[in-house]
Amino acid sequence: MIRRLAILILAFAASLSAAAAQGLLQGFRTPPDLVRASLVAEPAAVSGAQPFTLAVRMQIKPGWHVYWRNPGDSGLPPEVTWTLPAGFNAGAIRWPAPERIPIATLMNYGYEGEVTLLVPVTPPPSLDPADPVQIQAKLTYLVCETECVPGSADLALTLPVGKAEPDPANAALFARARAALPVPALWPLRLSSQGDTLRLDFAATGLKADTIRNAAYFPYAETAIDNAAAQVMSVDETGLHLTVGRSSPTDPAPATLPGVLTLDEVGTAGSRRLAFAYGDEPVLPAAAAAPSAPSPVAAPPVAADFDALTLATAAVFAFLGGLILNLMPCVFPVLSIKVLSLVRHAGEGPARLRMHGLAYTAGVLVSFLGLAALLIALKGGGAAIGWGFQLQSPAMVAGLAYLLFAMGLSLSGAVHVGGRLAGLGDGLTHRAGLSGSFFTGVLATLVATPCTAPLMGSAVGFALTQSAGVALAVFASLGFGLALPFLVLTLWPRALRALPRPGAWMETLKQVLAFPVYATVAWLIWVLAQQVDPRGLLAALIGLVLVGFAAWAWEHGRAAAPKVGRVSQAAAALALIAVAALAVTLPRDRAVPSSAQAAADGVEPFTQARLDALVDAHRPVFIDMTAAWCITCAVNEATSLNTRAVRAAMAERGVTYMKGDWTNQNPEITRLLEKHGRSGVPLYLLYTGTGEPQVLPQILTEGTVLAALEAVPAVSGRSAALAR
């Protein structure tokens, strides 16, 4: 029997991995006619120390589109990973002005037909004429119609070393690409807030209303405006005016709104499209055509810390991270209760105990593989999510709180849940007890996701950049690490003999263990308060009352006469239906942390535009990527980031402290996490003002942070104030 169960577990996990891998890999095979990509160089040859421009050309099937740097309501922008000879430096992508692309109720920003992305490249001072320049690029993108298909292309180019003169064959392509770029802003912009809208006033005096059409504004920040809302244009003697919807009317109005303004100018010779860049975007003047002219070159992309990982090392890191997860406050209460149930039944014989260990392991593995497959599929479809994404759903947070509350009531003796919910304390002597062990593994997986263990972040980040089969193998290693301690206890009965003998103390301990579970419920409700408005929070609290009522009615019905019992149990069932309805109808992303409160605490809310501006100004910045449901993040902030010594060191060095809140979905934060090889929070980055950021460990100490800050030079009091 044990052997059959073990074989079934392994066969099920293998089939799930194979099926998911096959399905997902099929989704990554982009039909060749959707996007044809090519890499083109502007000069015919390369000369030492002479910057030149490359073009990544994407020809897109009619009806389909790819995305701008801010994709709008959905999607992902194209990304290019360069493999260049030693000493070469590729700069940031120059993004052409985008178009508004409506899809159902969403508004995307991107390109249809064809788009050419320009990238400046700086070679080293000297080159060997006998050694041609080999350039390789990995282009990844998401191409969409009504459905989305992820794709990639391996691009390569070989250029001789010689005089850097333009290649006449490519002149027209680069001329069109430069004409599509936004030029530096001509008209001053004034931003003001009017209730649920923002008003953008461009001081473009002299414009004629009958010559301007289709004005639109594209912010760089992905959550700056309501993308799908209509942008209302007007032109008068004072200039051009646009009214756009605010993404979060309850937050303070932004002081600036970097982005791109586009409009059509109609004249006697026809119409032409104009585009102007406002804010932090590096732009090329429209007349810039000489390839030898120096261009602003951004720092090379940060090499993610998972680049050096292999499948073997990532699997080992994931396994060790899963082991450590057992000690996290999310998992430890559930595991303790399960171990307590093993002590009670230690005398049943090793065969029965091993079956419980295998069932628990199956629950963990199936849950990890299922969550991983869903995460990979959603990311492949263009969703900007990461590990722990399910806790960004208020319905999931509320449902988990209700389940743990019911578990706490069972531990306290208020209700006896019976064999079908075994693994929370009862039913291990019956066959249903195996299902209880299985679902305890499922519950352990769910409550483990808010925690991040050492080594786990880089392993998961690596997994989500690989093929589906490799990713699922890494997640299976993570799940096996989580399941191993309990499995060892069941496979090695001697370990159980070291524990105290069963007795009355077990009932007392079981009731005591209910209180960490109640504490977890309180924490989940607090997380929910960060995600919903006050009315949603009230509905969630009423759900807890209904769970308590359902438990009481069920228990009352068990002891009552049959007729009364049926009525009581029907009332319990109705209460649980009401609980489910409350959970699934909770409003989503209604409560957003106040930017004003963050500023009052000396912490700026993260936006990519603000970070880019600070980095371009060579200012030191500390980035704290966190979420309300991330216990590891909360512990790090309390013990290592909000201490007097750390805050004083930041102030002394003029470090800007920026916090990104990933409690609700935020594509900008997701993109920064992925850039540094992470799929979830926490992530801590220190920009010293020069060079690439330092990635700090996921488990911090005050000493670790202070040691990292030593790399930032101290400034005077006045300079520190100006640096803020």
PDB file of N, CA, C and O in Angstrom, residues 302 608 611 615 619-623 655 672 675-676 685-694 712:
ATOM      1  N   VAL A 302      21.961  45.995 -15.505  1.00  0.00           N
ATOM      2  CA  VAL A 302      22.507  45.232 -14.387  1.00  0.00           C
ATOM      3  C   VAL A 302      22.404  43.757 -14.705  1.00  0.00           C
ATOM      4  O   VAL A 302      21.355  43.268 -15.121  1.00  0.00           O
ATOM      5  N   GLN A 608       9.386  54.630 -11.052  1.00  0.00           N
ATOM      6  CA  GLN A 608      10.569  54.445 -11.888  1.00  0.00           C
ATOM      7  C   GLN A 608      11.086  55.781 -12.399  1.00  0.00           C
ATOM      8  O   GLN A 608      12.304  55.990 -12.514  1.00  0.00           O
ATOM      9  N   LEU A 611      13.120  57.404  -9.635  1.00  0.00           N
ATOM     10  CA  LEU A 611      14.393  56.713  -9.467  1.00  0.00           C
ATOM     11  C   LEU A 611      15.349  57.062 -10.598  1.00  0.00           C
ATOM     12  O   LEU A 611      16.535  57.334 -10.357  1.00  0.00           O
ATOM     13  N   VAL A 615      19.039  58.753 -10.124  1.00  0.00           N
ATOM     14  CA  VAL A 615      20.241  58.070 -10.606  1.00  0.00           C
ATOM     15  C   VAL A 615      20.974  58.929 -11.629  1.00  0.00           C
ATOM     16  O   VAL A 615      22.207  59.036 -11.612  1.00  0.00           O
ATOM     17  N   ARG A 619      22.663  60.818  -7.418  1.00  0.00           N
ATOM     18  CA  ARG A 619      22.285  60.932  -6.019  1.00  0.00           C
ATOM     19  C   ARG A 619      22.163  59.529  -5.418  1.00  0.00           C
ATOM     20  O   ARG A 619      21.650  58.606  -6.068  1.00  0.00           O
ATOM     21  N   PRO A 620      22.586  59.312  -4.184  1.00  0.00           N
ATOM     22  CA  PRO A 620      22.449  57.989  -3.564  1.00  0.00           C
ATOM     23  C   PRO A 620      20.994  57.692  -3.217  1.00  0.00           C
ATOM     24  O   PRO A 620      20.267  58.568  -2.717  1.00  0.00           O
ATOM     25  N   VAL A 621      20.573  56.455  -3.467  1.00  0.00           N
ATOM     26  CA  VAL A 621      19.182  56.055  -3.247  1.00  0.00           C
ATOM     27  C   VAL A 621      19.174  54.666  -2.615  1.00  0.00           C
ATOM     28  O   VAL A 621      19.925  53.772  -3.027  1.00  0.00           O
ATOM     29  N   PHE A 622      18.308  54.488  -1.618  1.00  0.00           N
ATOM     30  CA  PHE A 622      18.058  53.157  -1.062  1.00  0.00           C
ATOM     31  C   PHE A 622      16.639  52.752  -1.439  1.00  0.00           C
ATOM     32  O   PHE A 622      15.675  53.483  -1.176  1.00  0.00           O
ATOM     33  N   ILE A 623      16.510  51.588  -2.077  1.00  0.00           N
ATOM     34  CA  ILE A 623      15.213  51.085  -2.540  1.00  0.00           C
ATOM     35  C   ILE A 623      14.774  49.948  -1.626  1.00  0.00           C
ATOM     36  O   ILE A 623      15.514  48.988  -1.410  1.00  0.00           O
ATOM     37  N   VAL A 655      21.107  60.076   1.571  1.00  0.00           N
ATOM     38  CA  VAL A 655      20.497  58.966   0.835  1.00  0.00           C
ATOM     39  C   VAL A 655      18.978  59.148   0.793  1.00  0.00           C
ATOM     40  O   VAL A 655      18.341  59.337   1.832  1.00  0.00           O
ATOM     41  N   LEU A 672      11.097  46.007 -11.929  1.00  0.00           N
ATOM     42  CA  LEU A 672      12.370  46.211 -11.242  1.00  0.00           C
ATOM     43  C   LEU A 672      12.797  44.932 -10.527  1.00  0.00           C
ATOM     44  O   LEU A 672      13.986  44.592 -10.505  1.00  0.00           O
ATOM     45  N   LYS A 675      14.244  42.677 -13.137  1.00  0.00           N
ATOM     46  CA  LYS A 675      15.529  43.170 -13.626  1.00  0.00           C
ATOM     47  C   LYS A 675      16.673  42.697 -12.747  1.00  0.00           C
ATOM     48  O   LYS A 675      17.790  42.467 -13.227  1.00  0.00           O
ATOM     49  N   HIS A 676      16.384  42.539 -11.449  1.00  0.00           N
ATOM     50  CA  HIS A 676      17.430  42.137 -10.511  1.00  0.00           C
ATOM     51  C   HIS A 676      17.276  40.667 -10.089  1.00  0.00           C
ATOM     52  O   HIS A 676      17.763  40.271  -9.033  1.00  0.00           O
ATOM     53  N   LEU A 685      17.940  47.572  -2.698  1.00  0.00           N
ATOM     54  CA  LEU A 685      18.968  48.073  -3.600  1.00  0.00           C
ATOM     55  C   LEU A 685      19.571  49.345  -3.021  1.00  0.00           C
ATOM     56  O   LEU A 685      18.835  50.206  -2.502  1.00  0.00           O
ATOM     57  N   LEU A 686      20.883  49.488  -3.139  1.00  0.00           N
ATOM     58  CA  LEU A 686      21.561  50.715  -2.717  1.00  0.00           C
ATOM     59  C   LEU A 686      22.320  51.277  -3.910  1.00  0.00           C
ATOM     60  O   LEU A 686      23.285  50.667  -4.394  1.00  0.00           O
ATOM     61  N   TYR A 687      21.858  52.438  -4.395  1.00  0.00           N
ATOM     62  CA  TYR A 687      22.573  53.181  -5.424  1.00  0.00           C
ATOM     63  C   TYR A 687      23.489  54.182  -4.720  1.00  0.00           C
ATOM     64  O   TYR A 687      23.014  55.055  -3.981  1.00  0.00           O
ATOM     65  N   THR A 688      24.779  54.062  -4.944  1.00  0.00           N
ATOM     66  CA  THR A 688      25.736  54.915  -4.232  1.00  0.00           C
ATOM     67  C   THR A 688      25.950  56.258  -4.916  1.00  0.00           C
ATOM     68  O   THR A 688      26.641  57.119  -4.382  1.00  0.00           O
ATOM     69  N   GLY A 689      25.378  56.441  -6.086  1.00  0.00           N
ATOM     70  CA  GLY A 689      25.589  57.671  -6.850  1.00  0.00           C
ATOM     71  C   GLY A 689      26.457  57.439  -8.067  1.00  0.00           C
ATOM     72  O   GLY A 689      26.468  58.251  -8.987  1.00  0.00           O
ATOM     73  N   THR A 690      27.202  56.338  -8.068  1.00  0.00           N
ATOM     74  CA  THR A 690      28.010  55.963  -9.223  1.00  0.00           C
ATOM     75  C   THR A 690      27.923  54.451  -9.396  1.00  0.00           C
ATOM     76  O   THR A 690      27.851  53.707  -8.423  1.00  0.00           O
ATOM     77  N   GLY A 691      27.952  54.018 -10.631  1.00  0.00           N
ATOM     78  CA  GLY A 691      27.963  52.588 -10.889  1.00  0.00           C
ATOM     79  C   GLY A 691      26.612  51.932 -10.680  1.00  0.00           C
ATOM     80  O   GLY A 691      25.579  52.604 -10.508  1.00  0.00           O
ATOM     81  N   GLU A 692      26.640  50.604 -10.670  1.00  0.00           N
ATOM     82  CA  GLU A 692      25.422  49.818 -10.550  1.00  0.00           C
ATOM     83  C   GLU A 692      25.011  49.671  -9.087  1.00  0.00           C
ATOM     84  O   GLU A 692      25.843  49.773  -8.185  1.00  0.00           O
ATOM     85  N   PRO A 693      23.736  49.408  -8.842  1.00  0.00           N
ATOM     86  CA  PRO A 693      23.285  49.291  -7.447  1.00  0.00           C
ATOM     87  C   PRO A 693      23.791  48.017  -6.791  1.00  0.00           C
ATOM     88  O   PRO A 693      24.019  46.999  -7.448  1.00  0.00           O
ATOM     89  N   GLN A 694      23.960  48.082  -5.483  1.00  0.00           N
ATOM     90  CA  GLN A 694      24.301  46.895  -4.702  1.00  0.00           C
ATOM     91  C   GLN A 694      23.016  46.225  -4.249  1.00  0.00           C
ATOM     92  O   GLN A 694      22.121  46.888  -3.714  1.00  0.00           O
ATOM     93  N   VAL A 712      28.755  54.979   0.614  1.00  0.00           N
ATOM     94  CA  VAL A 712      28.241  56.291   0.212  1.00  0.00           C
ATOM     95  C   VAL A 712      28.996  57.354   0.998  1.00  0.00           C
ATOM     96  O   VAL A 712      28.989  57.329   2.229  1.00  0.00           O
TER      97      VAL A 712
END
